[in-house]
Amino acid sequence: MNSTRRAPLLAPSFLAADLANLQAETERLATSAADWLHFDVMDGRFVPNISFGLPVLQAVARYAKQPIDVHLMIEEPQHYLSAFRDAGASIITVHYEACPHLHRVVQQIKQLGCRAGVALNPHTPVALLEDIAADLDLVLIMSVNPGFGGQTFIPNTLKKVAMVKELLLDAGSDALIEVDGGVNMTNAGPLVEAGADVLVAGNFVFSAPEGPVATLASLRDHLAGLEMDTPAGGRRQ
């Protein structure tokens, strides 16, 4: 396995932000340690919840200074890819479980000029990505069952991240590994040690008494000792 490690990116999740003040939330994150802004889209079908849609993304994008990382927890995502790109997405991730023609969907995302990601639910085996790994820009590992914020981190995620890292290395892929769900100060370091490149954090960031900017700065400082290379992406892209 490669001995070097890219500096982890931080992607606060808007699912946990103050939804009545998204402009203010976006603007105060502009100069924070956030590298990406994570935007969860839920349809009430693929997951048992409904969250944001295109008009909200368009509104956030007007004030965003970081790339917007759109996570589509929806069925038939192929019908909405261009609309989310036009609304402001820089990275678009779809679920393996929602795409019977996954390779085609990944190519559609790339043709739109976005980074293409594939997400795996906690029960989905890593090996199922073997035939698509070389085509991906991102693999998102769900460390909770998708659909709701504030859930408890699943410990097996650490093993799963290490397995994805090995699979990507074997495939010669430079895809980033993103982890979404229950990320906090306790598990962030072990996740990066296991191979994670992007950490999505929601409640931990936005519900902290000191506020999201200070919390992100603390998390960045906490991870600083693990950083060995240049950033994996974000504002320098």
Coordinates of N, CA and C in Angstrom, one line a residue:
M1 N 0.8 -1.2 0.0 CA 0.0 0.0 0.0 C 0.9 1.2 0.0
N2 N 0.5 2.3 -0.7 CA 1.2 3.6 -0.8 C 1.5 4.1 0.6
S3 N 2.7 4.5 0.9 CA 3.1 5.0 2.2 C 2.7 6.5 2.4
T4 N 2.4 7.2 1.3 CA 2.1 8.6 1.4 C 0.6 8.8 1.6
R5 N 0.2 9.9 2.2 CA -1.2 10.2 2.4 C -1.5 11.6 2.0
R6 N -2.6 11.8 1.4 CA -3.1 13.2 1.0 C -3.7 13.8 2.2
A7 N -3.5 15.1 2.3 CA -4.1 15.9 3.4 C -5.7 15.8 3.3
P8 N -6.4 15.4 4.4 CA -7.8 15.2 4.3 C -8.5 16.5 4.0
L9 N -9.6 16.4 3.2 CA -10.5 17.5 2.9 C -11.6 17.5 3.9
L10 N -12.1 18.6 4.3 CA -13.3 18.7 5.2 C -14.5 19.3 4.4
A11 N -15.6 18.6 4.6 CA -16.8 18.9 3.8 C -18.0 19.0 4.8
P12 N -18.3 20.1 5.4 CA -19.4 20.3 6.3 C -20.7 20.0 5.5
S13 N -21.6 19.3 6.1 CA -22.9 18.9 5.5 C -24.0 19.8 5.8
F14 N -24.6 20.4 4.8 CA -25.7 21.4 5.0 C -27.0 20.8 5.5
L15 N -27.0 19.5 5.6 CA -28.2 18.8 6.2 C -28.4 19.2 7.6
A16 N -27.2 19.6 8.3 CA -27.3 19.9 9.7 C -27.2 21.4 9.9
A17 N -27.1 22.2 8.9 CA -27.0 23.7 9.0 C -28.3 24.3 9.4
D18 N -28.3 25.5 9.7 CA -29.5 26.3 10.0 C -30.3 26.6 8.7
L19 N -31.3 25.8 8.5 CA -32.0 25.8 7.2 C -32.7 27.1 7.0
A20 N -33.0 27.9 8.0 CA -33.6 29.2 7.8 C -32.7 30.3 7.5
N21 N -31.4 29.9 7.5 CA -30.3 31.0 7.2 C -29.2 30.4 6.4
L22 N -29.6 29.7 5.3 CA -28.5 29.1 4.5 C -27.6 30.1 3.8
Q23 N -28.0 31.3 3.5 CA -27.1 32.2 2.9 C -26.1 32.6 4.0
A24 N -26.5 32.9 5.2 CA -25.5 33.2 6.2 C -24.6 32.1 6.5
E25 N -25.1 30.8 6.5 CA -24.3 29.7 6.8 C -23.2 29.5 5.7
T26 N -23.6 29.7 4.4 CA -22.7 29.6 3.3 C -21.6 30.7 3.4
E27 N -22.0 31.9 3.7 CA -21.1 33.0 3.7 C -20.1 32.8 4.8
R28 N -20.5 32.3 6.0 CA -19.5 32.2 7.1 C -18.6 31.0 6.9
L29 N -19.0 30.1 6.1 CA -18.1 29.0 5.8 C -17.0 29.3 4.7
A30 N -17.3 30.5 4.0 CA -16.4 30.9 2.9 C -15.0 31.0 3.3
T31 N -14.7 31.5 4.5 CA -13.3 31.7 4.9 C -12.9 30.7 6.0
S32 N -13.7 29.6 6.1 CA -13.4 28.6 7.1 C -12.5 27.5 6.6
A33 N -12.2 26.5 7.4 CA -11.4 25.4 7.0 C -12.1 24.4 6.1
A34 N -13.3 24.7 5.7 CA -14.1 23.8 4.8 C -13.5 23.8 3.4
D35 N -13.2 22.7 2.9 CA -12.7 22.5 1.5 C -13.8 22.4 0.5
W36 N -14.8 21.6 0.8 CA -16.0 21.4 0.0 C -17.2 21.7 0.9
L37 N -18.4 22.0 0.2 CA -19.7 22.1 0.9 C -20.5 20.9 0.4
H38 N -20.9 20.0 1.4 CA -21.6 18.8 1.1 C -23.1 19.0 1.1
F39 N -23.8 18.6 0.1 CA -25.2 18.9 -0.2 C -25.9 17.6 -0.4
D40 N -26.7 17.2 0.6 CA -27.4 15.9 0.5 C -28.8 16.1 -0.1
V41 N -29.1 15.3 -1.2 CA -30.4 15.3 -1.9 C -31.1 14.0 -1.6
M42 N -32.3 14.0 -1.0 CA -33.0 12.8 -0.7 C -34.4 13.0 -1.3
D43 N -34.9 11.8 -1.8 CA -36.2 11.9 -2.5 C -37.4 11.2 -1.8
G44 N -37.2 10.6 -0.6 CA -38.3 10.0 0.0 C -38.6 8.6 -0.6
R45 N -37.8 8.2 -1.5 CA -38.0 6.9 -2.2 C -36.8 6.0 -1.9
F46 N -35.6 6.5 -2.4 CA -34.4 5.7 -2.1 C -34.1 5.7 -0.7
V47 N -34.3 6.8 0.0 CA -34.2 6.9 1.5 C -35.5 7.4 2.1
P48 N -35.8 7.1 3.3 CA -37.1 7.5 3.9 C -37.1 8.9 4.5
N49 N -36.7 9.8 3.6 CA -36.6 11.2 4.0 C -36.6 12.1 2.8
I50 N -37.0 13.3 2.9 CA -36.9 14.3 1.8 C -36.1 15.5 2.3
S51 N -35.1 15.9 1.5 CA -34.3 17.0 1.9 C -34.3 18.1 0.9
F52 N -33.2 18.5 0.3 CA -33.0 19.6 -0.6 C -33.3 19.2 -2.0
G53 N -33.6 20.2 -2.8 CA -33.8 20.1 -4.2 C -33.0 21.1 -5.0
L54 N -33.3 21.2 -6.3 CA -32.5 22.1 -7.1 C -32.6 23.6 -6.8
P55 N -33.8 24.1 -6.4 CA -33.8 25.6 -6.1 C -32.9 25.9 -4.9
V56 N -32.9 25.0 -3.9 CA -32.0 25.3 -2.7 C -30.6 25.3 -3.1
L57 N -30.2 24.3 -3.9 CA -28.8 24.3 -4.4 C -28.4 25.5 -5.2
Q58 N -29.3 26.0 -6.0 CA -29.1 27.2 -6.8 C -28.9 28.4 -5.8
A59 N -29.6 28.5 -4.8 CA -29.5 29.6 -3.8 C -28.2 29.5 -3.1
V60 N -27.8 28.3 -2.6 CA -26.5 28.1 -1.9 C -25.4 28.5 -2.8
A61 N -25.4 28.0 -4.1 CA -24.3 28.2 -5.0 C -24.0 29.7 -5.3
R62 N -25.0 30.5 -5.2 CA -24.8 32.0 -5.4 C -23.8 32.6 -4.4
Y63 N -23.7 31.9 -3.2 CA -22.8 32.5 -2.2 C -21.7 31.6 -1.8
A64 N -21.6 30.4 -2.5 CA -20.5 29.5 -2.1 C -19.2 29.9 -2.7
K65 N -18.1 29.7 -1.9 CA -16.8 30.0 -2.4 C -16.0 28.6 -2.6
Q66 N -16.5 27.6 -2.0 CA -15.9 26.2 -2.2 C -16.7 25.4 -3.2
P67 N -16.1 24.4 -3.8 CA -16.8 23.4 -4.6 C -18.0 22.8 -3.9
I68 N -19.1 22.6 -4.5 CA -20.3 22.0 -3.9 C -20.3 20.5 -4.3
D69 N -20.3 19.7 -3.3 CA -20.3 18.2 -3.4 C -21.7 17.7 -3.2
V70 N -22.3 17.3 -4.3 CA -23.7 16.9 -4.3 C -23.8 15.4 -4.1
H71 N -24.5 14.9 -3.1 CA -24.7 13.5 -2.8 C -26.2 13.1 -3.1
L72 N -26.4 12.5 -4.2 CA -27.7 12.1 -4.7 C -28.2 10.8 -4.1
M73 N -29.0 10.9 -3.0 CA -29.6 9.7 -2.4 C -31.0 9.6 -3.0
I74 N -31.1 9.4 -4.3 CA -32.3 9.3 -5.1 C -32.4 8.2 -6.1
E75 N -33.5 7.8 -6.4 CA -33.7 6.8 -7.5 C -33.6 7.5 -8.9
E76 N -33.2 6.7 -9.8 CA -33.0 7.2 -11.2 C -32.3 8.5 -11.3
P77 N -31.1 8.6 -10.7 CA -30.4 9.9 -10.7 C -30.0 10.4 -12.1
Q78 N -29.9 9.5 -13.0 CA -29.5 9.8 -14.4 C -30.4 10.9 -15.0
H79 N -31.6 11.0 -14.6 CA -32.5 12.0 -15.2 C -32.3 13.4 -14.7
Y80 N -31.4 13.6 -13.6 CA -31.3 14.9 -13.0 C -29.8 15.4 -13.0
L81 N -28.9 14.7 -13.6 CA -27.5 15.0 -13.5 C -27.2 16.4 -14.1
S82 N -27.7 16.7 -15.3 CA -27.4 18.0 -15.9 C -28.0 19.1 -15.1
A83 N -29.2 18.9 -14.5 CA -29.9 19.9 -13.7 C -29.1 20.3 -12.5
F84 N -28.5 19.3 -11.8 CA -27.7 19.5 -10.7 C -26.4 20.2 -11.0
R85 N -25.8 19.8 -12.2 CA -24.6 20.5 -12.6 C -24.9 22.0 -12.9
D86 N -26.0 22.3 -13.6 CA -26.4 23.6 -13.9 C -26.7 24.4 -12.6
A87 N -27.2 23.7 -11.6 CA -27.5 24.4 -10.3 C -26.3 24.8 -9.5
G88 N -25.2 24.2 -9.8 CA -24.0 24.5 -9.1 C -23.1 23.4 -8.6
A89 N -23.4 22.1 -8.9 CA -22.6 21.0 -8.4 C -21.3 20.9 -9.1
S90 N -20.2 20.7 -8.4 CA -18.9 20.4 -8.9 C -18.5 19.0 -8.9
I91 N -19.1 18.3 -7.8 CA -18.9 16.9 -7.6 C -20.3 16.3 -7.5
I92 N -20.6 15.2 -8.3 CA -21.9 14.5 -8.2 C -21.6 13.1 -7.9
T93 N -22.2 12.6 -6.8 CA -22.1 11.2 -6.3 C -23.5 10.6 -6.4
V94 N -23.5 9.4 -7.0 CA -24.8 8.6 -7.1 C -24.5 7.3 -6.3
H95 N -25.6 6.6 -5.9 CA -25.5 5.4 -5.2 C -25.4 4.2 -6.1
Y96 N -24.5 3.3 -5.8 CA -24.4 2.0 -6.5 C -25.7 1.3 -6.5
E97 N -26.4 1.4 -5.4 CA -27.7 0.6 -5.2 C -28.8 1.2 -6.1
A98 N -28.6 2.4 -6.5 CA -29.7 3.1 -7.3 C -29.5 3.1 -8.8
C99 N -28.3 2.5 -9.2 CA -27.9 2.6 -10.7 C -27.7 1.2 -11.3
P100 N -28.7 0.6 -11.9 CA -28.4 -0.6 -12.6 C -27.4 -0.5 -13.8
H101 N -27.3 0.7 -14.3 CA -26.3 1.0 -15.4 C -25.3 2.0 -15.0
L102 N -24.6 1.6 -14.0 CA -23.7 2.5 -13.2 C -22.6 3.1 -14.1
H103 N -22.0 2.3 -15.0 CA -20.9 2.9 -15.9 C -21.4 4.0 -16.7
R104 N -22.6 3.8 -17.3 CA -23.2 4.9 -18.1 C -23.5 6.1 -17.3
V105 N -23.9 6.0 -16.1 CA -24.2 7.2 -15.2 C -22.9 7.9 -14.9
V106 N -21.9 7.2 -14.6 CA -20.6 7.8 -14.3 C -20.0 8.5 -15.5
Q107 N -20.2 8.0 -16.6 CA -19.7 8.7 -17.8 C -20.6 9.9 -18.1
Q108 N -21.8 9.9 -17.8 CA -22.7 11.1 -18.0 C -22.2 12.2 -17.1
I109 N -21.9 11.9 -15.8 CA -21.4 12.9 -14.9 C -20.1 13.5 -15.4
K110 N -19.2 12.7 -15.9 CA -17.9 13.2 -16.4 C -18.1 14.1 -17.6
Q111 N -19.0 13.7 -18.5 CA -19.3 14.5 -19.7 C -19.9 15.8 -19.4
L112 N -20.5 16.0 -18.2 CA -21.0 17.2 -17.8 C -19.9 18.1 -17.2
G113 N -18.7 17.6 -17.0 CA -17.6 18.4 -16.5 C -17.5 18.3 -15.0
C114 N -18.2 17.4 -14.3 CA -18.1 17.2 -12.9 C -17.3 16.0 -12.5
R115 N -16.8 16.0 -11.3 CA -16.2 14.8 -10.7 C -17.3 13.8 -10.5
A116 N -17.0 12.5 -10.7 CA -18.0 11.5 -10.6 C -17.7 10.6 -9.4
G117 N -18.7 10.5 -8.5 CA -18.5 9.6 -7.4 C -19.6 8.5 -7.3
V118 N -19.3 7.5 -6.6 CA -20.2 6.4 -6.3 C -20.2 6.1 -4.8
A119 N -21.4 6.1 -4.3 CA -21.6 5.8 -2.8 C -22.0 4.4 -2.6
L120 N -21.6 3.9 -1.4 CA -22.0 2.5 -1.0 C -22.7 2.6 0.3
N121 N -23.8 2.0 0.5 CA -24.5 1.9 1.8 C -23.7 0.9 2.7
P122 N -23.9 1.0 4.0 CA -23.1 0.2 4.9 C -23.1 -1.3 4.6
H123 N -24.2 -1.8 4.1 CA -24.3 -3.3 3.8 C -23.7 -3.7 2.5
T124 N -23.4 -2.7 1.6 CA -22.9 -3.0 0.3 C -21.5 -3.4 0.2
P125 N -21.1 -4.6 -0.3 CA -19.7 -5.0 -0.3 C -18.8 -4.1 -1.2
V126 N -17.6 -3.8 -0.8 CA -16.7 -3.0 -1.5 C -16.3 -3.6 -2.9
A127 N -16.2 -5.0 -2.9 CA -15.8 -5.7 -4.1 C -16.7 -5.4 -5.3
L128 N -17.9 -4.9 -5.1 CA -18.8 -4.6 -6.2 C -18.3 -3.4 -7.1
L129 N -17.3 -2.7 -6.5 CA -16.8 -1.5 -7.3 C -15.6 -1.9 -8.2
E130 N -15.2 -3.2 -8.2 CA -14.0 -3.6 -8.9 C -14.0 -3.2 -10.3
D131 N -15.1 -3.4 -11.0 CA -15.2 -3.1 -12.5 C -15.4 -1.7 -12.8
I132 N -15.6 -0.8 -11.8 CA -15.9 0.6 -12.1 C -14.8 1.5 -11.5
A133 N -14.0 0.9 -10.6 CA -13.0 1.7 -9.8 C -12.1 2.6 -10.6
A134 N -11.6 2.1 -11.8 CA -10.7 2.9 -12.6 C -11.4 4.1 -13.2
D135 N -12.7 4.2 -13.3 CA -13.4 5.3 -13.9 C -13.9 6.3 -12.9
L136 N -13.6 6.1 -11.6 CA -14.2 7.0 -10.6 C -13.2 8.1 -10.2
D137 N -13.8 9.2 -9.8 CA -13.1 10.3 -9.1 C -13.2 10.2 -7.6
L138 N -14.3 9.5 -7.2 CA -14.6 9.5 -5.7 C -15.4 8.3 -5.4
V139 N -15.1 7.7 -4.2 CA -15.9 6.7 -3.6 C -16.4 7.2 -2.3
L140 N -17.7 7.2 -2.1 CA -18.2 7.7 -0.8 C -18.7 6.4 0.0
I141 N -18.2 6.3 1.2 CA -18.5 5.2 2.1 C -19.5 5.8 3.1
M142 N -20.7 5.2 3.1 CA -21.7 5.6 4.2 C -21.3 5.0 5.5
S143 N -21.1 5.8 6.5 CA -20.8 5.3 7.8 C -22.0 5.3 8.7
V144 N -23.1 5.6 8.2 CA -24.4 5.4 8.8 C -25.4 5.0 7.7
N145 N -26.6 4.5 8.1 CA -27.6 4.2 7.0 C -28.1 5.5 6.5
P146 N -28.2 5.7 5.2 CA -28.5 7.0 4.6 C -30.0 7.4 4.9
G147 N -30.2 8.7 5.0 CA -31.6 9.1 5.1 C -31.8 10.1 6.2
F148 N -31.0 10.1 7.2 CA -31.2 11.0 8.4 C -29.8 11.5 8.9
G149 N -29.8 12.7 9.4 CA -28.6 13.2 10.1 C -28.6 12.8 11.5
G150 N -27.4 12.9 12.1 CA -27.3 12.7 13.6 C -27.2 11.3 14.0
Q151 N -26.9 10.4 13.1 CA -26.8 8.9 13.5 C -25.5 8.6 14.0
T152 N -25.4 7.4 14.6 CA -24.1 7.0 15.2 C -23.2 6.3 14.2
F153 N -22.0 6.6 14.2 CA -21.0 6.1 13.3 C -20.9 4.5 13.5
I154 N -20.8 3.8 12.3 CA -20.7 2.4 12.3 C -19.2 2.0 12.3
P155 N -18.7 1.4 13.4 CA -17.3 1.1 13.5 C -16.7 0.3 12.4
N156 N -17.5 -0.6 11.7 CA -16.9 -1.4 10.6 C -16.5 -0.5 9.4
T157 N -16.8 0.8 9.5 CA -16.5 1.7 8.4 C -14.9 1.8 8.2
L158 N -14.2 1.7 9.3 CA -12.8 1.8 9.3 C -12.2 0.6 8.4
K159 N -12.7 -0.6 8.6 CA -12.2 -1.7 7.8 C -12.6 -1.5 6.4
K160 N -13.8 -1.0 6.2 CA -14.3 -0.8 4.8 C -13.5 0.2 4.0
V161 N -13.1 1.3 4.7 CA -12.3 2.3 4.1 C -11.0 1.7 3.6
A162 N -10.3 0.9 4.5 CA -9.1 0.3 4.2 C -9.2 -0.6 3.0
M163 N -10.4 -1.3 2.9 CA -10.6 -2.2 1.7 C -10.8 -1.4 0.4
V164 N -11.5 -0.3 0.5 CA -11.6 0.6 -0.7 C -10.3 1.1 -1.1
K165 N -9.4 1.5 -0.2 CA -8.1 2.0 -0.5 C -7.3 0.9 -1.2
E166 N -7.4 -0.3 -0.8 CA -6.6 -1.4 -1.4 C -7.2 -1.6 -2.8
L167 N -8.5 -1.6 -3.0 CA -9.1 -1.8 -4.3 C -8.7 -0.8 -5.3
L168 N -8.7 0.5 -4.8 CA -8.3 1.6 -5.7 C -6.9 1.5 -6.1
L169 N -6.0 1.2 -5.2 CA -4.6 1.0 -5.5 C -4.4 -0.1 -6.5
D170 N -5.1 -1.2 -6.4 CA -5.0 -2.3 -7.3 C -5.5 -1.9 -8.7
A171 N -6.5 -1.0 -8.7 CA -7.1 -0.6 -10.0 C -6.3 0.5 -10.6
G172 N -5.3 1.0 -9.9 CA -4.5 2.2 -10.4 C -5.3 3.5 -10.4
S173 N -6.3 3.6 -9.5 CA -7.2 4.7 -9.5 C -6.7 5.7 -8.5
D174 N -6.9 7.0 -8.8 CA -6.6 8.1 -7.9 C -7.8 8.6 -7.2
A175 N -8.9 7.9 -7.3 CA -10.2 8.3 -6.7 C -10.0 8.6 -5.2
L176 N -10.7 9.7 -4.8 CA -10.7 10.0 -3.4 C -11.7 9.1 -2.7
I177 N -11.4 8.9 -1.4 CA -12.3 8.2 -0.5 C -13.0 9.1 0.4
E178 N -14.3 9.2 0.4 CA -15.1 10.1 1.2 C -15.9 9.3 2.2
V179 N -16.0 9.8 3.5 CA -16.8 9.1 4.5 C -17.9 10.1 5.0
D180 N -19.1 9.6 5.1 CA -20.2 10.4 5.4 C -21.1 9.7 6.5
G181 N -21.2 10.4 7.6 CA -22.0 9.9 8.7 C -21.4 9.7 10.0
G182 N -21.7 10.5 11.0 CA -21.2 10.4 12.3 C -19.7 10.7 12.5
V183 N -19.2 11.4 11.6 CA -17.7 11.8 11.7 C -17.6 12.8 12.8
N184 N -16.6 12.6 13.7 CA -16.3 13.6 14.8 C -14.8 13.6 15.1
M185 N -14.5 14.2 16.2 CA -13.1 14.4 16.6 C -12.5 13.0 17.0
T186 N -13.3 12.1 17.4 CA -12.8 10.8 17.9 C -12.4 9.9 16.7
N187 N -13.3 9.8 15.7 CA -13.0 8.9 14.6 C -12.3 9.5 13.4
A188 N -12.2 10.8 13.4 CA -11.6 11.4 12.2 C -10.2 11.0 11.9
G189 N -9.4 10.9 12.9 CA -8.0 10.5 12.8 C -7.9 9.0 12.3
P190 N -8.6 8.1 13.0 CA -8.5 6.7 12.5 C -9.0 6.6 11.1
L191 N -10.0 7.4 10.7 CA -10.5 7.3 9.3 C -9.5 7.7 8.3
V192 N -8.8 8.8 8.6 CA -7.7 9.2 7.7 C -6.6 8.2 7.7
E193 N -6.2 7.6 8.8 CA -5.2 6.6 8.9 C -5.6 5.4 8.0
A194 N -6.9 5.1 7.9 CA -7.4 4.0 7.2 C -7.4 4.2 5.7
G195 N -7.3 5.6 5.3 CA -7.3 5.9 3.9 C -8.3 6.9 3.4
A196 N -9.1 7.5 4.3 CA -10.1 8.5 3.9 C -9.4 9.8 3.5
D197 N -9.9 10.4 2.4 CA -9.4 11.6 1.9 C -10.4 12.8 2.2
V198 N -11.7 12.5 2.3 CA -12.7 13.6 2.5 C -13.6 13.2 3.7
L199 N -13.7 14.1 4.6 CA -14.6 13.8 5.8 C -15.8 14.7 5.7
V200 N -16.9 14.1 5.7 CA -18.2 14.9 5.7 C -18.6 14.9 7.2
A201 N -18.9 16.1 7.7 CA -19.4 16.2 9.1 C -20.6 17.2 9.1
G202 N -21.6 16.7 9.8 CA -22.8 17.5 9.9 C -23.1 18.0 11.3
N203 N -23.8 17.2 12.1 CA -24.1 17.7 13.5 C -22.9 18.1 14.3
F204 N -21.8 17.3 14.1 CA -20.6 17.6 14.9 C -20.1 19.0 14.6
V205 N -20.3 19.5 13.4 CA -19.8 20.9 13.0 C -20.9 21.9 13.4
F206 N -22.1 21.7 12.9 CA -23.1 22.8 13.0 C -23.8 22.8 14.4
S207 N -23.7 21.8 15.2 CA -24.3 21.8 16.5 C -23.3 22.1 17.6
A208 N -22.1 22.3 17.3 CA -21.1 22.5 18.3 C -21.3 23.9 19.0
P209 N -21.1 24.0 20.3 CA -21.4 25.3 21.0 C -20.5 26.4 20.4
E210 N -19.3 26.1 20.0 CA -18.4 27.1 19.5 C -18.7 27.5 18.0
G211 N -19.6 26.8 17.4 CA -19.9 27.2 16.0 C -19.1 26.4 15.0
P212 N -19.6 26.4 13.7 CA -19.0 25.6 12.7 C -17.6 26.1 12.3
V213 N -17.3 27.4 12.3 CA -16.0 27.8 11.8 C -14.9 27.4 12.8
A214 N -15.2 27.6 14.1 CA -14.2 27.2 15.1 C -14.0 25.7 15.2
T215 N -15.1 25.0 15.0 CA -15.1 23.5 15.0 C -14.3 22.9 13.9
L216 N -14.5 23.5 12.7 CA -13.7 23.0 11.5 C -12.2 23.3 11.7
A217 N -11.9 24.5 12.3 CA -10.5 24.8 12.5 C -9.9 23.9 13.5
S218 N -10.6 23.5 14.6 CA -10.1 22.5 15.6 C -9.9 21.2 14.9
L219 N -10.8 20.8 14.1 CA -10.7 19.5 13.4 C -9.5 19.5 12.5
R220 N -9.3 20.6 11.7 CA -8.1 20.7 10.9 C -6.8 20.6 11.7
D221 N -6.8 21.3 12.8 CA -5.6 21.2 13.7 C -5.4 19.8 14.2
H222 N -6.5 19.2 14.6 CA -6.4 17.8 15.1 C -5.8 16.9 14.1
L223 N -6.1 17.1 12.8 CA -5.6 16.2 11.7 C -4.3 16.6 11.2
A224 N -3.8 17.7 11.6 CA -2.6 18.3 11.0 C -1.4 17.3 11.0
G225 N -1.3 16.6 12.1 CA -0.2 15.7 12.3 C -0.2 14.5 11.3
L226 N -1.4 14.2 10.7 CA -1.5 13.1 9.8 C -1.3 13.5 8.4
E227 N -1.2 14.9 8.1 CA -1.1 15.3 6.7 C 0.3 15.2 6.3
M228 N 0.5 14.5 5.1 CA 1.8 14.2 4.6 C 2.1 14.7 3.2
D229 N 1.0 15.0 2.5 CA 1.1 15.4 1.1 C 0.3 16.7 0.9
T230 N 0.2 17.1 -0.4 CA -0.6 18.3 -0.8 C -2.1 17.9 -0.7
P231 N -3.0 18.9 -0.6 CA -4.4 18.5 -0.5 C -4.9 17.7 -1.7
A232 N -5.9 16.9 -1.5 CA -6.4 16.0 -2.5 C -7.2 16.7 -3.5
G233 N -7.7 17.9 -3.2 CA -8.6 18.6 -4.1 C -9.1 19.8 -3.4
G234 N -10.3 20.3 -3.9 CA -10.9 21.4 -3.2 C -10.6 22.7 -3.9
R235 N -10.2 23.8 -3.2 CA -10.1 25.1 -3.8 C -9.0 25.2 -4.8
R236 N -8.0 24.3 -4.8 CA -6.9 24.3 -5.8 C -7.3 23.6 -7.1
Q237 N -8.5 23.0 -7.2 CA -8.8 22.3 -8.4 C -9.1 23.3 -9.6

